[in-house]
PDB file of C-alpha atoms in Angstrom:
ATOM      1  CA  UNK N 128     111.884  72.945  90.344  1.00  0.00           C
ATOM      2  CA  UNK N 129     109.770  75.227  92.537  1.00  0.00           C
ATOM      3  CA  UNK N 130     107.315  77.816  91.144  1.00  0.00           C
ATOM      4  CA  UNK N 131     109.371  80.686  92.117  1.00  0.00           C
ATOM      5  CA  UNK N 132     112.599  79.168  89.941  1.00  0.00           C
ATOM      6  CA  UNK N 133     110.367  78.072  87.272  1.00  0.00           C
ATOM      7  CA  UNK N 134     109.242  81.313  87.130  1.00  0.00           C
ATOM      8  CA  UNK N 135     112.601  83.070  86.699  1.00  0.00           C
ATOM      9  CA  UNK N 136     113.721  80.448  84.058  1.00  0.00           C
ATOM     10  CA  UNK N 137     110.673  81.484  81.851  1.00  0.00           C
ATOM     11  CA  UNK N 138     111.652  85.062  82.855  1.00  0.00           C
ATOM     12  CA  UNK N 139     114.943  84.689  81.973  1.00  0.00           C
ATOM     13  CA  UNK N 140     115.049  84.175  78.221  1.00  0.00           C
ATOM     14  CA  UNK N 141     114.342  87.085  76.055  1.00  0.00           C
ATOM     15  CA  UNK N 142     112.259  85.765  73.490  1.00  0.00           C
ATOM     16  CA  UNK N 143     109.970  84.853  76.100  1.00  0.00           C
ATOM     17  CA  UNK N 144     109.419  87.800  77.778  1.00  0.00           C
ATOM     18  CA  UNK N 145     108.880  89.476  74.540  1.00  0.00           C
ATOM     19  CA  UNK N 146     105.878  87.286  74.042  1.00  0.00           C
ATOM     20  CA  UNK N 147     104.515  88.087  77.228  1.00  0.00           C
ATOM     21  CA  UNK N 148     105.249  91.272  76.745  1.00  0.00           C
ATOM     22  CA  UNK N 149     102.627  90.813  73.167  1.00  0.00           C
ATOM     23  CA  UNK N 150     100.131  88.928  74.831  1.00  0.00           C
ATOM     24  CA  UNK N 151      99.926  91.860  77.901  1.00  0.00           C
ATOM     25  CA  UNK N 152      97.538  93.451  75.070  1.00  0.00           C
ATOM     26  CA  UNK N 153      95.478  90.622  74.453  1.00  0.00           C
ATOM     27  CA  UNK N 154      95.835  87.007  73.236  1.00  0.00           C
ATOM     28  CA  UNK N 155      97.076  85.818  70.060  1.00  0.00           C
ATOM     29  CA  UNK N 156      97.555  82.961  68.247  1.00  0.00           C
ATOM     30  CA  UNK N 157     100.746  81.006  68.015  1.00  0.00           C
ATOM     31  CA  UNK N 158     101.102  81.935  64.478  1.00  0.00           C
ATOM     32  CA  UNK N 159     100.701  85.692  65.618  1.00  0.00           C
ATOM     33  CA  UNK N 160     103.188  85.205  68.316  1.00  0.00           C
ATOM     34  CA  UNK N 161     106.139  83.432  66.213  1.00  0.00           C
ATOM     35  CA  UNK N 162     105.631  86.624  63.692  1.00  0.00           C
ATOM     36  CA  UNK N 163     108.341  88.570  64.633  1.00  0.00           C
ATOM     37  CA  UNK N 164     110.667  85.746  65.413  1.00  0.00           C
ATOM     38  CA  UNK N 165     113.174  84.478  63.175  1.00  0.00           C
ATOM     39  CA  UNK N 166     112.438  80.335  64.035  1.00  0.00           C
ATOM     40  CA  UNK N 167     110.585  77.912  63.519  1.00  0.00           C
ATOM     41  CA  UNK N 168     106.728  77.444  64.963  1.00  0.00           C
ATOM     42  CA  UNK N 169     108.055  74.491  66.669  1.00  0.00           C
ATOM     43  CA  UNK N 170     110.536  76.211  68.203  1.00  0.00           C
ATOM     44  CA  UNK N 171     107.984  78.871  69.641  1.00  0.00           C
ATOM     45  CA  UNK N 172     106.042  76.235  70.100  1.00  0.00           C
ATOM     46  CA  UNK N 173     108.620  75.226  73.223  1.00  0.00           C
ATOM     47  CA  UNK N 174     108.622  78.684  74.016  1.00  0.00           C
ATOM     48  CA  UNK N 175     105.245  78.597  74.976  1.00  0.00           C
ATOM     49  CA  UNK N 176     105.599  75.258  76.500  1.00  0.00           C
ATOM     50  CA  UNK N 177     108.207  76.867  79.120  1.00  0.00           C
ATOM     51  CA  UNK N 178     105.779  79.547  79.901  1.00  0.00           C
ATOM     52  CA  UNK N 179     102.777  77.212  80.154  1.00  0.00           C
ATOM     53  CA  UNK N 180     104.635  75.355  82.510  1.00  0.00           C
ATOM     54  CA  UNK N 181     105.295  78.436  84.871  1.00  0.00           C
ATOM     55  CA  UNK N 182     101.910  79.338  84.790  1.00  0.00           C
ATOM     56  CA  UNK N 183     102.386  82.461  83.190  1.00  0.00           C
ATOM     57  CA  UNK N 184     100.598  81.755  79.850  1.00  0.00           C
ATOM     58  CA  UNK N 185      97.273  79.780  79.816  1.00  0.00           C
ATOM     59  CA  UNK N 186      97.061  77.793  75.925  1.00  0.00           C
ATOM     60  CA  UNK N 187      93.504  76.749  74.538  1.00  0.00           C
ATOM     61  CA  UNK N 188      91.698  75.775  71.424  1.00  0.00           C
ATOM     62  CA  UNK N 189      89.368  78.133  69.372  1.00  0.00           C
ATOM     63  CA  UNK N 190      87.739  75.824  66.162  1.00  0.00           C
ATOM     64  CA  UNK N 191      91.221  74.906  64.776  1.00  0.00           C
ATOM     65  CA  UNK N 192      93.440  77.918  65.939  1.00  0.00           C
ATOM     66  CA  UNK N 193      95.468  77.594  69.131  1.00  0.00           C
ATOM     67  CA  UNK N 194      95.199  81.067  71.110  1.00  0.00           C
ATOM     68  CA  UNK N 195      97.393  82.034  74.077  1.00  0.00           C
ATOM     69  CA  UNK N 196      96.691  84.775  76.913  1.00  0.00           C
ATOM     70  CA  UNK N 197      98.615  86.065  79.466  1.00  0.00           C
ATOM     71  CA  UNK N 198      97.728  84.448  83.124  1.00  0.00           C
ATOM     72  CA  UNK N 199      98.676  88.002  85.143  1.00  0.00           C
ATOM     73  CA  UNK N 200      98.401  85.661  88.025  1.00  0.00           C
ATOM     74  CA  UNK N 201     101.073  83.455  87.291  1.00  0.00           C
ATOM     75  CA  UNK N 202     103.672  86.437  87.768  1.00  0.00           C
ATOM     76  CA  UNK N 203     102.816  87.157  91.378  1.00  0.00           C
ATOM     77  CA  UNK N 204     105.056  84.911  93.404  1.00  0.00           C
ATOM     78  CA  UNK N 205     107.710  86.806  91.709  1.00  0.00           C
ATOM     79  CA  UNK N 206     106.382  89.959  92.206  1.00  0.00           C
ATOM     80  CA  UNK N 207     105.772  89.588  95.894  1.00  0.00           C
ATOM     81  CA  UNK N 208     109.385  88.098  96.167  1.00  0.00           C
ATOM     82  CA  UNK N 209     110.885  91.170  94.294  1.00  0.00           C
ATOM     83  CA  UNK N 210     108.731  93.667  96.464  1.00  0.00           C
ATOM     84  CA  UNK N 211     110.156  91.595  99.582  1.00  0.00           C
ATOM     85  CA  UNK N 212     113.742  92.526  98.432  1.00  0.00           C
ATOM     86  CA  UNK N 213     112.674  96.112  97.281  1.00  0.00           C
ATOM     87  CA  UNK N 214     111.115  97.094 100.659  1.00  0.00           C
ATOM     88  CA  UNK N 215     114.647  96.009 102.386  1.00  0.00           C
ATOM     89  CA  UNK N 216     117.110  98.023 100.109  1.00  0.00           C
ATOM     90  CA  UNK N 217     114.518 100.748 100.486  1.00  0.00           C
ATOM     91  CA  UNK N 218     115.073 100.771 104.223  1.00  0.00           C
ATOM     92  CA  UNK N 219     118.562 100.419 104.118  1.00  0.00           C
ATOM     93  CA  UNK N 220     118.722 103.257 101.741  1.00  0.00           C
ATOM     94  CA  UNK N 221     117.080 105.333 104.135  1.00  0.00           C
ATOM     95  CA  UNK N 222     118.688 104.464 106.977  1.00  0.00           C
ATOM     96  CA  UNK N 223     122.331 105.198 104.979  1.00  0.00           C
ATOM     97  CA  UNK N 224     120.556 108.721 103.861  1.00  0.00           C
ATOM     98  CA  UNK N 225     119.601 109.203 107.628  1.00  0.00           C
ATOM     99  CA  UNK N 226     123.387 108.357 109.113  1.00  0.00           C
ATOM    100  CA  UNK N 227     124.725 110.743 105.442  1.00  0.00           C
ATOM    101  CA  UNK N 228     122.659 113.259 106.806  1.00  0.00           C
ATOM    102  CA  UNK N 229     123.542 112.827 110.832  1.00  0.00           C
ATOM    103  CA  UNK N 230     127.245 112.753 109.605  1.00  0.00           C
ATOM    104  CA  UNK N 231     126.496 115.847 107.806  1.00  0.00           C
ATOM    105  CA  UNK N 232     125.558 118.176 110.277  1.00  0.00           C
ATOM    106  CA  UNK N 233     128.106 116.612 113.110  1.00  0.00           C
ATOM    107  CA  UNK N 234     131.232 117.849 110.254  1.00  0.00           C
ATOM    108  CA  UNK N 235     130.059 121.544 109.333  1.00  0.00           C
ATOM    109  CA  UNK N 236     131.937 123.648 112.035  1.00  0.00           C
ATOM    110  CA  UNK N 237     129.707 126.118 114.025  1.00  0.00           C
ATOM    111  CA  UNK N 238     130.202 130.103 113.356  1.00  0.00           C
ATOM    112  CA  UNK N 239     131.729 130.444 116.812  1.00  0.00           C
ATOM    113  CA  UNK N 240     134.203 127.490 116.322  1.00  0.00           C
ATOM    114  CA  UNK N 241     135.231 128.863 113.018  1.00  0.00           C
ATOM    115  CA  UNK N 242     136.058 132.195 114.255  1.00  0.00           C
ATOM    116  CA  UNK N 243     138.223 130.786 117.182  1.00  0.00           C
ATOM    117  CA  UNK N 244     140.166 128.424 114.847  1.00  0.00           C
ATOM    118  CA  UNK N 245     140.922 131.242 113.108  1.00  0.00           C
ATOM    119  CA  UNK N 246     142.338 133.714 115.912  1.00  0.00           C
ATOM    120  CA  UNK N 247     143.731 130.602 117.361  1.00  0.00           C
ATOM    121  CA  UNK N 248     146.332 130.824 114.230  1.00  0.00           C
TER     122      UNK N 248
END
């Protein structure tokens, strides 16, 4: 799987991007990280496996607690493909507010046009 894909299949699961969402203000054990979950440290422990593996968590050994922090880094690809897609429907937005607006303008009848529609009937 590429980096990008990987990145979305971490991304995708909600549990994970609630821890990332915990480690964004600072690192924590895994212990501290499988607190609010209802399962079982092994089970986090794949959690933080996936996002290891995506490069969006970095996992490393203080005296005999395991700590995890968020690798900001790893979430970049993704960003810069979002912001790819963001800049496009951004232009196309403003080129359909620029035709709305054209369209506009070409539809409102003039005063004088008005007036001889009106005598006209």
């Amino acid at each position: 799987m590429d980096a990008l894909s990987q990145t979305f299949s971490a991304l995708a699961d909600p549990t994970r991007r609630a821890i990332l969402a915990r480690l964004a203000s600072g690192g924590a054990t895994v212990g501290e990280l499988a607190e609010p979950f209802d399962m079982s440290l092994p089970a986090v422990s794949r959690h933080l496996k996936v996002l290891t593996e995506a490069g969006l968590i970095e996992r490393h050994t203080e005296a005999q607690w395991r700590r995890c922090e968020l690798r900001g880094e790893g979430l970049r690809a993704a960003a810069d493909w979002i912001e790819h897609y963001r800049r496009f429907w951004e232009a196309s937005f403003d080129r359909l507010d620029a035709f709305l607006k054209s369209t506009e303008t070409d539809s409102k009848p003039t005063k004088g046009k008005s007036d001889a529609r009106r005598k006209a009937r």
